[in-house]
Amino acid sequence: VDQLKVAVLGVGLIGGSIGLACRARAGAHVTGWDVDPGARERARERGAIDEAVTEIPVVVDGADIVFAAVPVSQLVPTVKVALTWAGPETIVTDVGSTKREIIEAISDRRFIGGHPLAGSELSGVTHAREDLFEGARWFLCDGDGACAGAGDAGASREGRKRLEDLIATFGAEPVTIDAGVHDRLMATVSQLPHVLANLLVAQASGEGEGMDVGDDSRSPIVGPSFRDATRVAGSNSAIWTDIYMSNREALLAAIDELIPRLERVRVLLREGDAEALTEWNEQARAQRKAVLGEAAGGADRP
Amino acid sequence: VDQLKVAVLGVGLIGGSIGLACRARAGAHVTGWDVDPGARERARERGAIDEAVTEIPVVVDGADIVFAAVPVSQLVPTVKVALTWAGPETIVTDVGSTKREIIEAISDRRFIGGHPLAGSELSGVTHAREDLFEGARWFLCDGDGACAGAGDAGASREGRKRLEDLIATFGAEPVTIDAGVHDRLMATVSQLPHVLANLLVAQASGEGEGMDVGDDSRSPIVGPSFRDATRVAGSNSAIWTDIYMSNREALLAAIDELIPRLERVRVLLREGDAEALTEWNEQARAQRKAVLGEAAGGADRP
């Protein structure tokens, strides 16, 4: 069989990990482009790409699959340029954390939206790993809303299979999803937790209200639960402002859903209803299990 | 010098760890009581106590320091019984997560409220560790509100020093705090994060709204950030209902402070103010550092 040709646009943590996985697991030839020449060079040194290229038209030339892994605000223009220069059988996909915006902006049957549920607060190709996607869900969606295999043309169907097969070699699971459902889901399980982490540290730091304990002790005033709950507070603004902006409609809806939930807990507390508080807490234990797909145990340390 | 005599009422995770630390680090003789005979027996087997005793009057007899480590709702009656039978020089303290309730209920110069910022979602003497308090802050407060050394009588001052010295041998740092400030602080850095974790899993589980992704994939729909943010969701109800009930006034205030913060983020999102979102996020990064007492790095993985 011919060697698979992959182009990666944006060789940061995700793009770099895609490159490493393509080369190590699919024996692919990987060309890479990044707006930052330093990142291109590091990607080559790390072995994330075979070849660093300075122009998008050159890097996508002859590629079977193109991954756009640039910041969310740059995705639409980057994918558009890639589609302009990509061949008729090439599949162009992205790895952005929001999907409706790009799905609505790109009308091209060679494009399939993507979002691997992987990553970390670490960024840059230096932290890229060929096993980053192992066991992860990799959402795919296209402009139809319907998606996956339901495609109405052979080229697209064959191209989608090519993409899904490659994702599977990464150890990830390709899962088709509607772009709107995807964005509402991410607003709740990703962006809302980030917002709450930011608000918790603001409130704990005594911004506004007087939370100052007024001592100069060396031990922390917070325990491990606060540390975990706020781990993502103040995550990389270069990435997160884009995500907030791109998914703000769904995030607003998630906030609008959270506030009445807070009001309901407030009522239980005000009424001092111990039984209802216990029931609410037990429900949360079961809900966490369900959401995390766990067979047993509520909190991580039960 | 005479061997220190310590009594522990309630030999769960915290009480058991106090017993282990007292024996290993202070060469103390530790007697233990628990309402559950099985827990008493396990505590003796684990070496957390030298002697298991079935009656509180017997266990506190002759003790220099008594630790009440029973659930929050049982603290006041337990401490009252202990004070009834304790000697005139004995110091009685507790380890409860809320302090105003007990400080207001107990009027006895032999009592000093306490709260070590340690523990985990694990419970029971089986998980007790002699190093559980290493590096942790151990809050102390008494009925004066003023506290620490400011005591107006020799016995109390000597007793406080005895307690502080013992806490220091655990590797913890005794820190004096006003009970009201303590409870407001804990409402924000501990109880509010627990409430939010419960609400996040409820919202993500699609309770009420339609969040169902409608697939039977094997990979999780949430990433590591959601897992961390909700680690404490559905924590042990036997402990947490008590804590919510005992500190509900401060927790209500914390919720009342959070809601307007959410409303402000909502405005930034609705207005699509990228610059203000970035500034807000950068502030959170700095605030987390300040709250966690970190020298560098915003999120744990920078």
Coordinates of C-alpha atoms in Angstrom, one line a residue:
Chain A
V1 CA 0.0 0.0 0.0
D2 CA 1.0 3.6 -0.5
Q3 CA 2.4 5.5 2.4
L4 CA -0.3 7.7 4.0
K5 CA 0.5 11.4 3.6
V6 CA -0.6 13.7 6.5
A7 CA -0.3 17.4 6.8
V8 CA -0.5 19.1 10.2
L9 CA -1.2 22.8 10.3
G10 CA -0.2 24.1 13.7
V11 CA 2.3 21.9 15.6
G12 CA 1.5 22.6 19.2
L13 CA 0.6 20.0 21.8
I14 CA -2.3 18.5 19.8
G15 CA -0.8 19.0 16.3
G16 CA 2.5 17.7 17.5
S17 CA 0.9 14.6 19.1
I18 CA -1.0 13.9 15.9
G19 CA 2.3 14.0 14.0
L20 CA 4.0 11.7 16.4
A21 CA 1.1 9.3 16.4
C22 CA 0.8 9.3 12.6
R23 CA 4.5 8.5 12.2
A24 CA 4.8 5.9 15.0
R25 CA 1.5 4.1 14.6
A26 CA 0.5 4.6 10.9
G27 CA 3.9 4.8 9.3
A28 CA 2.7 8.0 7.7
H29 CA 4.8 10.7 6.1
V30 CA 4.0 14.0 8.0
T31 CA 4.6 17.5 6.8
G32 CA 4.1 20.3 9.2
W33 CA 3.4 24.0 9.1
D34 CA 3.2 26.5 11.9
V35 CA 3.0 30.3 11.9
D36 CA 5.9 30.2 14.3
P37 CA 9.2 29.1 12.7
G38 CA 10.6 28.0 16.1
A39 CA 7.7 25.7 16.6
R40 CA 8.2 24.2 13.2
E41 CA 11.9 23.6 14.0
R42 CA 11.1 22.0 17.4
A43 CA 8.5 19.8 15.8
R44 CA 11.0 18.4 13.4
E45 CA 13.6 17.9 16.1
R46 CA 11.1 16.1 18.2
G47 CA 10.2 13.8 15.3
A48 CA 6.6 15.0 15.2
I49 CA 7.0 15.8 11.5
D50 CA 9.2 14.6 8.7
E51 CA 9.4 17.9 7.0
A52 CA 8.7 21.5 8.0
V53 CA 7.1 23.7 5.4
T54 CA 6.7 27.4 5.3
E55 CA 3.6 27.7 3.2
I56 CA 0.2 26.1 3.6
P57 CA -0.3 25.5 -0.2
V58 CA 2.9 23.5 -0.2
V59 CA 2.2 21.5 3.0
V60 CA -1.3 20.3 1.9
D61 CA -0.1 19.5 -1.6
G62 CA -0.6 15.7 -2.1
A63 CA -1.8 15.1 1.5
D64 CA -4.4 12.4 2.1
I65 CA -5.5 14.0 5.4
V66 CA -4.9 17.5 6.7
F67 CA -5.3 18.3 10.4
A68 CA -5.9 22.0 11.3
A69 CA -4.6 22.3 14.9
V70 CA -4.3 26.1 15.2
P71 CA -6.1 28.2 17.9
V72 CA -9.9 28.2 17.6
S73 CA -10.0 31.8 16.3
Q74 CA -7.7 30.9 13.4
L75 CA -9.4 27.7 12.4
V76 CA -11.9 28.9 9.8
P77 CA -9.4 31.0 7.8
T78 CA -6.8 28.2 8.1
V79 CA -9.2 25.5 6.9
K80 CA -10.3 27.7 4.0
V81 CA -6.8 28.2 2.8
A82 CA -6.1 24.4 3.1
L83 CA -9.3 23.5 1.2
T84 CA -8.3 26.0 -1.6
W85 CA -5.0 24.1 -2.2
A86 CA -6.0 20.6 -1.2
G87 CA -6.7 17.9 -3.8
P88 CA -10.2 16.6 -4.6
E89 CA -9.8 13.4 -2.5
T90 CA -8.1 15.1 0.4
I91 CA -9.9 15.1 3.8
V92 CA -9.4 18.3 5.8
T93 CA -10.3 18.1 9.5
D94 CA -9.7 20.3 12.6
V95 CA -9.3 19.6 16.3
G96 CA -11.1 22.7 17.7
S97 CA -12.9 22.6 21.0
T98 CA -16.1 24.1 19.5
K99 CA -17.8 22.8 16.4
R100 CA -20.8 24.8 15.4
E101 CA -19.0 27.9 14.3
I102 CA -16.7 26.1 11.9
I103 CA -19.3 23.7 10.6
E104 CA -21.5 26.7 9.7
A105 CA -18.6 28.5 8.1
I106 CA -17.2 25.7 6.0
S107 CA -19.3 24.3 3.2
D108 CA -17.1 21.8 1.5
R109 CA -17.6 18.0 1.3
R110 CA -13.9 17.4 1.9
F111 CA -14.2 18.9 5.4
I112 CA -15.1 16.9 8.5
G113 CA -15.1 18.7 11.9
G114 CA -13.2 17.0 14.7
H115 CA -12.4 17.3 18.4
P116 CA -10.3 14.8 20.3
L117 CA -11.1 14.9 24.1
A118 CA -7.5 15.0 25.0
G119 CA -4.9 17.5 26.0
S120 CA -3.8 19.2 29.2
E121 CA -2.9 22.6 30.4
L122 CA 0.5 21.9 29.0
S123 CA 1.0 23.4 25.6
G124 CA 3.6 23.3 22.9
V125 CA 5.1 20.5 20.8
T126 CA 7.7 19.9 23.6
H127 CA 4.9 18.2 25.6
A128 CA 3.5 16.3 22.6
R129 CA 3.1 12.6 23.1
E130 CA 2.3 9.9 20.6
D131 CA -0.1 8.2 23.1
L132 CA -2.0 11.4 23.9
F133 CA -5.2 10.1 22.4
E134 CA -5.1 6.6 23.8
G135 CA -8.5 5.7 25.1
A136 CA -9.9 9.2 24.3
R137 CA -13.1 10.0 22.5
W138 CA -12.6 11.8 19.2
F139 CA -15.8 13.6 18.1
L140 CA -16.5 14.0 14.4
C141 CA -19.2 16.0 12.8
D142 CA -20.0 17.5 9.4
G143 CA -22.3 20.1 8.0
D144 CA -25.2 17.7 7.6
G145 CA -25.7 17.5 11.3
A146 CA -26.4 13.9 10.5
C147 CA -22.8 12.8 9.9
A148 CA -20.9 9.6 10.0
G149 CA -21.2 7.3 7.0
A150 CA -24.6 8.9 6.3
G151 CA -22.6 10.8 3.7
D152 CA -24.3 11.0 0.3
A153 CA -21.2 10.6 -1.9
G154 CA -18.5 8.0 -2.3
A155 CA -15.5 10.3 -2.0
S156 CA -16.7 11.7 1.3
R157 CA -17.6 8.2 2.6
E158 CA -14.2 6.8 1.7
G159 CA -12.5 9.9 3.0
R160 CA -14.3 9.6 6.3
K161 CA -13.3 6.0 6.7
R162 CA -9.7 7.0 6.0
L163 CA -9.9 9.5 8.8
E164 CA -11.7 7.2 11.2
D165 CA -9.2 4.4 10.6
L166 CA -6.3 6.8 11.3
I167 CA -7.9 8.0 14.5
A168 CA -8.4 4.4 15.6
T169 CA -4.7 3.7 15.1
F170 CA -4.1 6.6 17.6
G171 CA -6.0 4.5 20.2
A172 CA -8.9 6.9 20.1
E173 CA -12.6 6.2 19.5
P174 CA -14.2 8.2 16.6
V175 CA -17.7 9.2 17.7
T176 CA -20.1 11.0 15.5
I177 CA -22.0 13.9 17.0
D178 CA -24.2 16.8 16.0
A179 CA -22.2 20.1 16.2
G180 CA -24.9 21.8 18.3
V181 CA -25.1 18.9 20.7
H182 CA -21.3 18.8 20.9
D183 CA -21.1 22.5 21.8
R184 CA -23.8 22.3 24.4
L185 CA -22.0 19.3 25.9
M186 CA -18.6 21.0 25.9
A187 CA -20.1 24.2 27.4
T188 CA -21.3 22.1 30.4
V189 CA -18.4 19.6 30.9
S190 CA -15.5 21.8 29.9
Q191 CA -16.1 25.6 29.6
L192 CA -18.5 25.9 32.6
P193 CA -16.0 24.1 34.9
H194 CA -13.3 26.5 33.7
V195 CA -15.6 29.5 34.5
L196 CA -16.4 28.2 38.0
A197 CA -12.7 27.5 38.7
N198 CA -12.0 31.1 37.8
L199 CA -14.8 32.4 40.0
L200 CA -13.8 30.2 42.9
V201 CA -10.2 31.5 43.0
A202 CA -11.5 35.1 42.7
Q203 CA -13.9 34.6 45.6
A204 CA -11.3 32.7 47.7
S205 CA -8.7 35.4 47.1
G206 CA -11.1 37.8 48.8
E207 CA -11.5 40.0 45.7
G208 CA -14.3 42.4 46.7
E209 CA -15.3 40.8 50.0
G210 CA -13.0 40.5 53.0
M211 CA -11.7 37.0 52.9
D212 CA -8.2 38.0 54.2
V213 CA -7.3 35.7 57.0
G214 CA -4.7 38.2 58.1
D215 CA -1.8 36.0 58.9
D216 CA 1.6 35.2 57.3
S217 CA 1.6 31.5 57.9
R218 CA 3.5 29.2 55.5
S219 CA 0.8 26.5 55.2
P220 CA -1.9 26.8 52.6
I221 CA -5.4 27.9 53.6
V222 CA -6.9 25.5 51.1
G223 CA -6.9 21.7 51.0
P224 CA -6.5 19.3 48.2
S225 CA -10.1 19.5 47.2
F226 CA -9.9 23.2 46.4
R227 CA -6.6 22.6 44.5
D228 CA -8.3 20.0 42.3
A229 CA -11.5 22.0 41.9
T230 CA -9.5 25.0 40.6
R231 CA -6.7 23.3 38.7
V232 CA -7.8 24.9 35.4
A233 CA -8.3 28.4 36.8
G234 CA -6.5 30.9 34.6
S235 CA -5.7 28.4 31.9
N236 CA -3.8 29.6 28.9
S237 CA -5.7 32.8 27.8
A238 CA -4.5 32.4 24.2
I239 CA -6.5 29.3 23.9
W240 CA -9.4 29.9 26.3
T241 CA -10.5 33.4 25.2
D242 CA -11.0 31.9 21.8
I243 CA -13.0 29.0 23.1
Y244 CA -15.2 31.2 25.3
M245 CA -15.9 33.5 22.4
S246 CA -16.5 30.8 19.9
N247 CA -18.9 28.9 22.2
R248 CA -20.4 31.8 24.1
E249 CA -24.0 31.0 23.1
A250 CA -23.9 27.5 24.6
L251 CA -21.9 28.7 27.6
L252 CA -24.5 31.4 28.3
A253 CA -27.1 28.7 28.2
A254 CA -25.1 26.5 30.6
I255 CA -24.7 29.4 33.0
D256 CA -28.4 30.1 32.7
E257 CA -29.1 26.5 33.7
L258 CA -26.6 26.6 36.6
I259 CA -28.0 29.6 38.4
P260 CA -31.4 28.1 39.1
R261 CA -29.6 25.0 40.3
L262 CA -27.7 27.1 42.8
E263 CA -31.0 28.7 43.8
R264 CA -32.5 25.3 44.6
V265 CA -29.6 24.4 46.8
R266 CA -29.9 27.7 48.5
V267 CA -33.5 26.8 49.4
L268 CA -32.5 23.5 50.9
L269 CA -29.9 25.2 53.0
R270 CA -32.2 28.1 54.1
E271 CA -34.8 25.6 55.1
G272 CA -32.2 23.4 56.8
D273 CA -33.5 20.4 55.2
A274 CA -30.9 17.8 56.1
E275 CA -32.8 14.9 54.5
A276 CA -33.1 16.7 51.1
L277 CA -29.5 17.7 51.3
T278 CA -28.5 14.1 51.8
E279 CA -30.7 13.0 48.9
W280 CA -29.2 15.7 46.7
N281 CA -25.7 14.6 47.6
E282 CA -26.4 10.9 47.0
Q283 CA -27.9 11.8 43.6
A284 CA -24.6 13.6 42.7
R285 CA -22.6 10.6 43.7
A286 CA -24.7 8.5 41.2
Q287 CA -24.6 11.2 38.5
R288 CA -20.8 11.4 38.7
K289 CA -20.5 7.7 38.2
A290 CA -22.8 7.8 35.2
V291 CA -21.1 10.8 33.6
L292 CA -17.6 9.3 34.1
G293 CA -18.8 5.9 33.0
E294 CA -17.6 4.3 36.2
A295 CA -18.8 1.0 37.4
A296 CA -18.3 1.7 41.1
G297 CA -17.3 4.4 43.6
G298 CA -18.7 7.8 43.8
A299 CA -15.9 10.3 44.4
D300 CA -12.5 9.2 43.1
R301 CA -11.5 8.4 46.7
P302 CA -14.6 6.7 48.1
Chain B
V1 CA 9.2 14.0 81.7
D2 CA 5.9 12.3 82.1
Q3 CA 4.4 10.5 79.2
L4 CA 1.7 12.6 77.5
K5 CA -1.8 11.1 77.8
V6 CA -4.1 11.6 74.9
A7 CA -7.7 10.5 74.5
V8 CA -9.3 10.3 71.0
L9 CA -13.1 10.3 70.7
G10 CA -14.0 8.9 67.4
V11 CA -11.4 6.8 65.7
G12 CA -12.1 7.4 62.0
L13 CA -9.7 8.8 59.4
I14 CA -8.8 11.9 61.4
G15 CA -9.0 10.5 64.9
G16 CA -7.1 7.5 63.9
S17 CA -4.4 9.6 62.2
I18 CA -4.1 11.7 65.4
G19 CA -3.6 8.5 67.4
L20 CA -0.9 7.2 65.1
A21 CA 0.8 10.6 65.1
C22 CA 0.6 10.9 68.9
R23 CA 2.1 7.5 69.4
A24 CA 4.8 7.7 66.6
R25 CA 5.9 11.3 67.1
A26 CA 5.1 12.3 70.7
G27 CA 5.6 9.0 72.4
A28 CA 2.1 9.5 73.9
H29 CA -0.2 7.0 75.5
V30 CA -3.4 7.0 73.5
T31 CA -6.8 5.8 74.6
G32 CA -9.6 5.6 72.1
W33 CA -13.4 5.6 72.1
D34 CA -15.8 5.2 69.3
V35 CA -19.5 4.6 69.2
D36 CA -18.8 1.7 66.8
P37 CA -17.0 -1.3 68.6
G38 CA -15.7 -2.5 65.3
A39 CA -13.9 0.8 64.7
R40 CA -12.4 0.7 68.2
E41 CA -11.1 -2.8 67.5
R42 CA -9.6 -1.8 64.1
A43 CA -8.0 1.3 65.6
R44 CA -6.3 -0.9 68.2
E45 CA -5.2 -3.4 65.5
R46 CA -3.8 -0.6 63.4
G47 CA -1.8 0.8 66.4
A48 CA -3.8 4.1 66.3
I49 CA -4.6 3.6 70.0
D50 CA -3.0 1.8 72.9
E51 CA -6.3 1.0 74.5
A52 CA -9.9 0.9 73.4
V53 CA -12.4 2.1 76.0
T54 CA -16.2 1.7 75.9
E55 CA -17.1 4.8 78.0
I56 CA -16.2 8.4 77.5
P57 CA -15.9 9.1 81.2
V58 CA -13.2 6.4 81.4
V59 CA -11.3 7.4 78.2
V60 CA -10.9 11.1 79.2
D61 CA -9.9 10.2 82.8
G62 CA -6.4 11.4 83.4
A63 CA -5.9 12.6 79.8
D64 CA -3.8 15.7 79.1
I65 CA -5.5 16.4 75.8
V66 CA -8.8 15.1 74.4
F67 CA -9.5 15.2 70.7
A68 CA -13.1 15.0 69.7
A69 CA -13.2 13.6 66.1
V70 CA -16.8 12.5 65.7
P71 CA -19.1 13.7 63.0
V72 CA -19.9 17.5 63.1
S73 CA -23.5 16.9 64.3
Q74 CA -22.2 14.9 67.3
L75 CA -19.4 17.3 68.3
V76 CA -21.3 19.5 70.8
P77 CA -22.8 16.7 72.9
T78 CA -19.5 14.7 72.7
V79 CA -17.4 17.6 73.9
K80 CA -19.9 18.4 76.6
V81 CA -19.7 14.9 78.0
A82 CA -15.9 15.0 77.7
L83 CA -15.7 18.3 79.7
T84 CA -17.9 16.9 82.4
W85 CA -15.5 14.1 83.1
A86 CA -12.2 15.7 82.2
G87 CA -9.8 17.0 84.8
P88 CA -9.3 20.7 85.6
E89 CA -6.0 20.9 83.6
T90 CA -7.2 18.8 80.7
I91 CA -7.5 20.5 77.2
V92 CA -10.4 19.3 75.1
T93 CA -10.3 20.1 71.4
D94 CA -12.2 19.1 68.3
V95 CA -11.4 18.7 64.6
G96 CA -14.7 19.8 63.1
S97 CA -14.9 21.5 59.7
T98 CA -17.1 24.3 61.1
K99 CA -16.3 26.3 64.2
R100 CA -18.9 29.0 65.1
E101 CA -21.5 26.5 66.1
I102 CA -19.3 24.7 68.6
I103 CA -17.6 27.8 69.9
E104 CA -21.0 29.4 70.7
A105 CA -22.3 26.2 72.3
I106 CA -19.3 25.4 74.6
S107 CA -18.4 27.8 77.3
D108 CA -15.5 26.3 79.1
R109 CA -11.9 27.5 79.4
R110 CA -10.6 24.0 78.9
F111 CA -12.0 23.9 75.4
I112 CA -10.2 25.1 72.3
G113 CA -11.8 24.6 68.9
G114 CA -9.6 23.1 66.2
H115 CA -9.7 22.2 62.5
P116 CA -6.8 20.5 60.7
L117 CA -6.9 21.2 56.9
A118 CA -6.2 17.6 56.1
G119 CA -8.1 14.5 55.1
S120 CA -9.5 13.0 52.0
E121 CA -12.6 11.5 50.6
L122 CA -11.3 8.3 52.1
S123 CA -12.8 7.6 55.5
G124 CA -12.2 5.2 58.4
V125 CA -9.3 4.2 60.5
T126 CA -8.1 1.8 57.8
H127 CA -6.9 4.8 55.8
A128 CA -5.4 6.7 58.8
R129 CA -1.8 7.8 58.4
E130 CA 0.6 9.2 61.0
D131 CA 1.8 11.7 58.4
L132 CA -1.7 13.0 57.4
F133 CA -1.1 16.4 58.9
E134 CA 2.4 17.0 57.5
G135 CA 2.6 20.5 56.2
A136 CA -1.1 21.2 56.9
R137 CA -2.6 24.2 58.6
W138 CA -4.3 23.4 61.8
F139 CA -6.8 26.2 62.7
L140 CA -7.4 26.9 66.4
C141 CA -10.0 29.2 67.9
D142 CA -11.7 29.7 71.2
G143 CA -14.8 31.5 72.5
D144 CA -13.0 34.9 72.9
G145 CA -12.8 35.3 69.2
A146 CA -9.4 36.8 70.1
C147 CA -7.6 33.5 70.9
A148 CA -4.0 32.4 70.9
G149 CA -2.0 33.2 73.9
A150 CA -4.2 36.2 74.5
G151 CA -5.8 33.9 77.1
D152 CA -6.5 35.5 80.4
A153 CA -5.5 32.6 82.7
G154 CA -2.4 30.6 83.2
A155 CA -4.0 27.2 83.0
S156 CA -5.6 28.0 79.6
R157 CA -2.3 29.5 78.3
E158 CA -0.3 26.5 79.4
G159 CA -2.9 24.1 78.0
R160 CA -2.9 25.9 74.7
K161 CA 0.8 25.7 74.4
R162 CA 0.6 21.9 75.2
L163 CA -1.9 21.5 72.3
E164 CA 0.1 23.7 69.9
D165 CA 3.3 21.8 70.7
L166 CA 1.6 18.5 70.0
I167 CA 0.2 19.7 66.7
A168 CA 3.6 20.9 65.7
T169 CA 5.0 17.4 66.3
F170 CA 2.5 16.2 63.8
G171 CA 4.2 18.4 61.2
A172 CA 1.2 20.8 61.1
E173 CA 1.2 24.5 61.7
P174 CA -1.2 25.7 64.4
V175 CA -2.8 29.0 63.2
T176 CA -5.2 31.1 65.3
I177 CA -8.4 32.3 63.6
D178 CA -11.7 33.8 64.6
A179 CA -14.5 31.3 64.4
G180 CA -16.6 33.4 62.1
V181 CA -13.8 34.1 59.7
H182 CA -12.9 30.4 59.7
D183 CA -16.5 29.5 58.7
R184 CA -16.7 32.1 55.9
L185 CA -13.3 30.9 54.6
M186 CA -14.4 27.3 54.7
A187 CA -17.7 28.0 53.0
T188 CA -15.8 29.5 50.1
V189 CA -12.8 27.2 49.8
S190 CA -14.4 23.9 50.8
Q191 CA -18.2 23.8 50.9
L192 CA -18.9 25.9 47.9
P193 CA -16.6 23.8 45.7
H194 CA -18.4 20.7 46.9
V195 CA -21.8 22.3 46.0
L196 CA -20.5 23.2 42.6
A197 CA -19.1 19.8 42.0
N198 CA -22.5 18.3 42.8
L199 CA -24.2 20.8 40.5
L200 CA -21.8 20.2 37.6
V201 CA -22.3 16.4 37.6
A202 CA -26.1 17.0 37.8
Q203 CA -26.0 19.3 34.8
A204 CA -23.6 17.1 32.9
S205 CA -25.7 14.0 33.5
G206 CA -28.5 15.8 31.7
E207 CA -30.8 15.8 34.6
G208 CA -33.6 18.1 33.5
E209 CA -32.2 19.3 30.2
G210 CA -31.4 17.0 27.3
M211 CA -27.7 16.4 27.5
D212 CA -27.9 12.8 26.3
V213 CA -25.3 12.3 23.6
G214 CA -27.2 9.2 22.6
D215 CA -24.4 6.8 21.9
D216 CA -23.1 3.7 23.6
S217 CA -19.4 4.5 23.1
R218 CA -16.9 3.1 25.5
S219 CA -14.7 6.3 25.8
P220 CA -15.7 8.9 28.4
I221 CA -17.5 12.1 27.3
V222 CA -15.5 14.1 29.8
G223 CA -11.8 14.9 30.0
P224 CA -9.5 15.1 32.9
S225 CA -10.4 18.7 33.8
F226 CA -14.1 17.7 34.5
R227 CA -12.9 14.7 36.5
D228 CA -10.7 16.9 38.7
A229 CA -13.3 19.6 39.0
T230 CA -15.9 17.1 40.2
R231 CA -13.7 14.8 42.2
V232 CA -15.6 15.6 45.5
A233 CA -19.1 15.4 44.0
G234 CA -21.2 13.2 46.2
S235 CA -18.7 13.0 49.0
N236 CA -19.7 10.9 52.0
S237 CA -23.2 12.2 53.0
A238 CA -22.7 11.1 56.6
I239 CA -20.0 13.8 56.9
W240 CA -21.2 16.4 54.4
T241 CA -24.8 16.8 55.3
D242 CA -23.6 17.7 58.8
I243 CA -21.1 20.2 57.5
Y244 CA -23.6 21.8 55.1
M245 CA -26.1 22.1 58.0
S246 CA -23.6 23.4 60.5
N247 CA -22.2 26.1 58.2
R248 CA -25.3 26.9 56.2
E249 CA -25.4 30.6 57.0
A250 CA -21.8 31.1 55.7
L251 CA -22.5 28.8 52.8
L252 CA -25.6 30.8 51.8
A253 CA -23.5 33.9 51.9
A254 CA -20.9 32.3 49.7
I255 CA -23.6 31.3 47.2
D256 CA -25.1 34.8 47.3
E257 CA -21.7 36.1 46.4
L258 CA -21.1 33.6 43.6
I259 CA -24.3 34.3 41.7
P260 CA -23.5 38.0 40.9
R261 CA -20.0 36.8 39.9
L262 CA -21.7 34.4 37.4
E263 CA -23.9 37.3 36.2
R264 CA -20.8 39.4 35.5
V265 CA -19.2 36.7 33.4
R266 CA -22.5 36.3 31.5
V267 CA -22.3 40.0 30.6
L268 CA -18.8 39.7 29.2
L269 CA -19.9 36.7 27.2
R270 CA -23.1 38.3 25.9
E271 CA -21.1 41.4 24.9
G272 CA -18.5 39.2 23.3
D273 CA -15.8 41.2 25.0
A274 CA -12.7 39.1 24.3
E275 CA -10.3 41.6 25.9
A276 CA -12.3 41.6 29.1
L277 CA -12.5 37.8 29.1
T278 CA -8.7 37.6 28.7
E279 CA -8.2 40.1 31.5
W280 CA -10.6 38.2 33.8
N281 CA -8.8 34.9 33.0
E282 CA -5.4 36.4 33.7
Q283 CA -6.6 37.7 37.0
A284 CA -7.8 34.2 37.9
R285 CA -4.4 32.8 37.1
A286 CA -2.8 35.3 39.6
Q287 CA -5.5 34.8 42.2
R288 CA -5.0 31.0 42.2
K289 CA -1.3 31.5 42.7
A290 CA -2.0 33.8 45.6
V291 CA -4.6 31.5 47.2
L292 CA -2.4 28.4 46.9
G293 CA 0.7 30.3 48.0
E294 CA 2.5 29.4 44.9
A295 CA 5.6 31.2 43.7
A296 CA 5.0 30.5 40.1
G297 CA 2.8 28.8 37.5
G298 CA -0.9 29.5 37.2
A299 CA -2.8 26.3 36.6
D300 CA -1.1 23.2 38.0
R301 CA 0.2 22.2 34.6
P302 CA 1.3 25.6 33.2

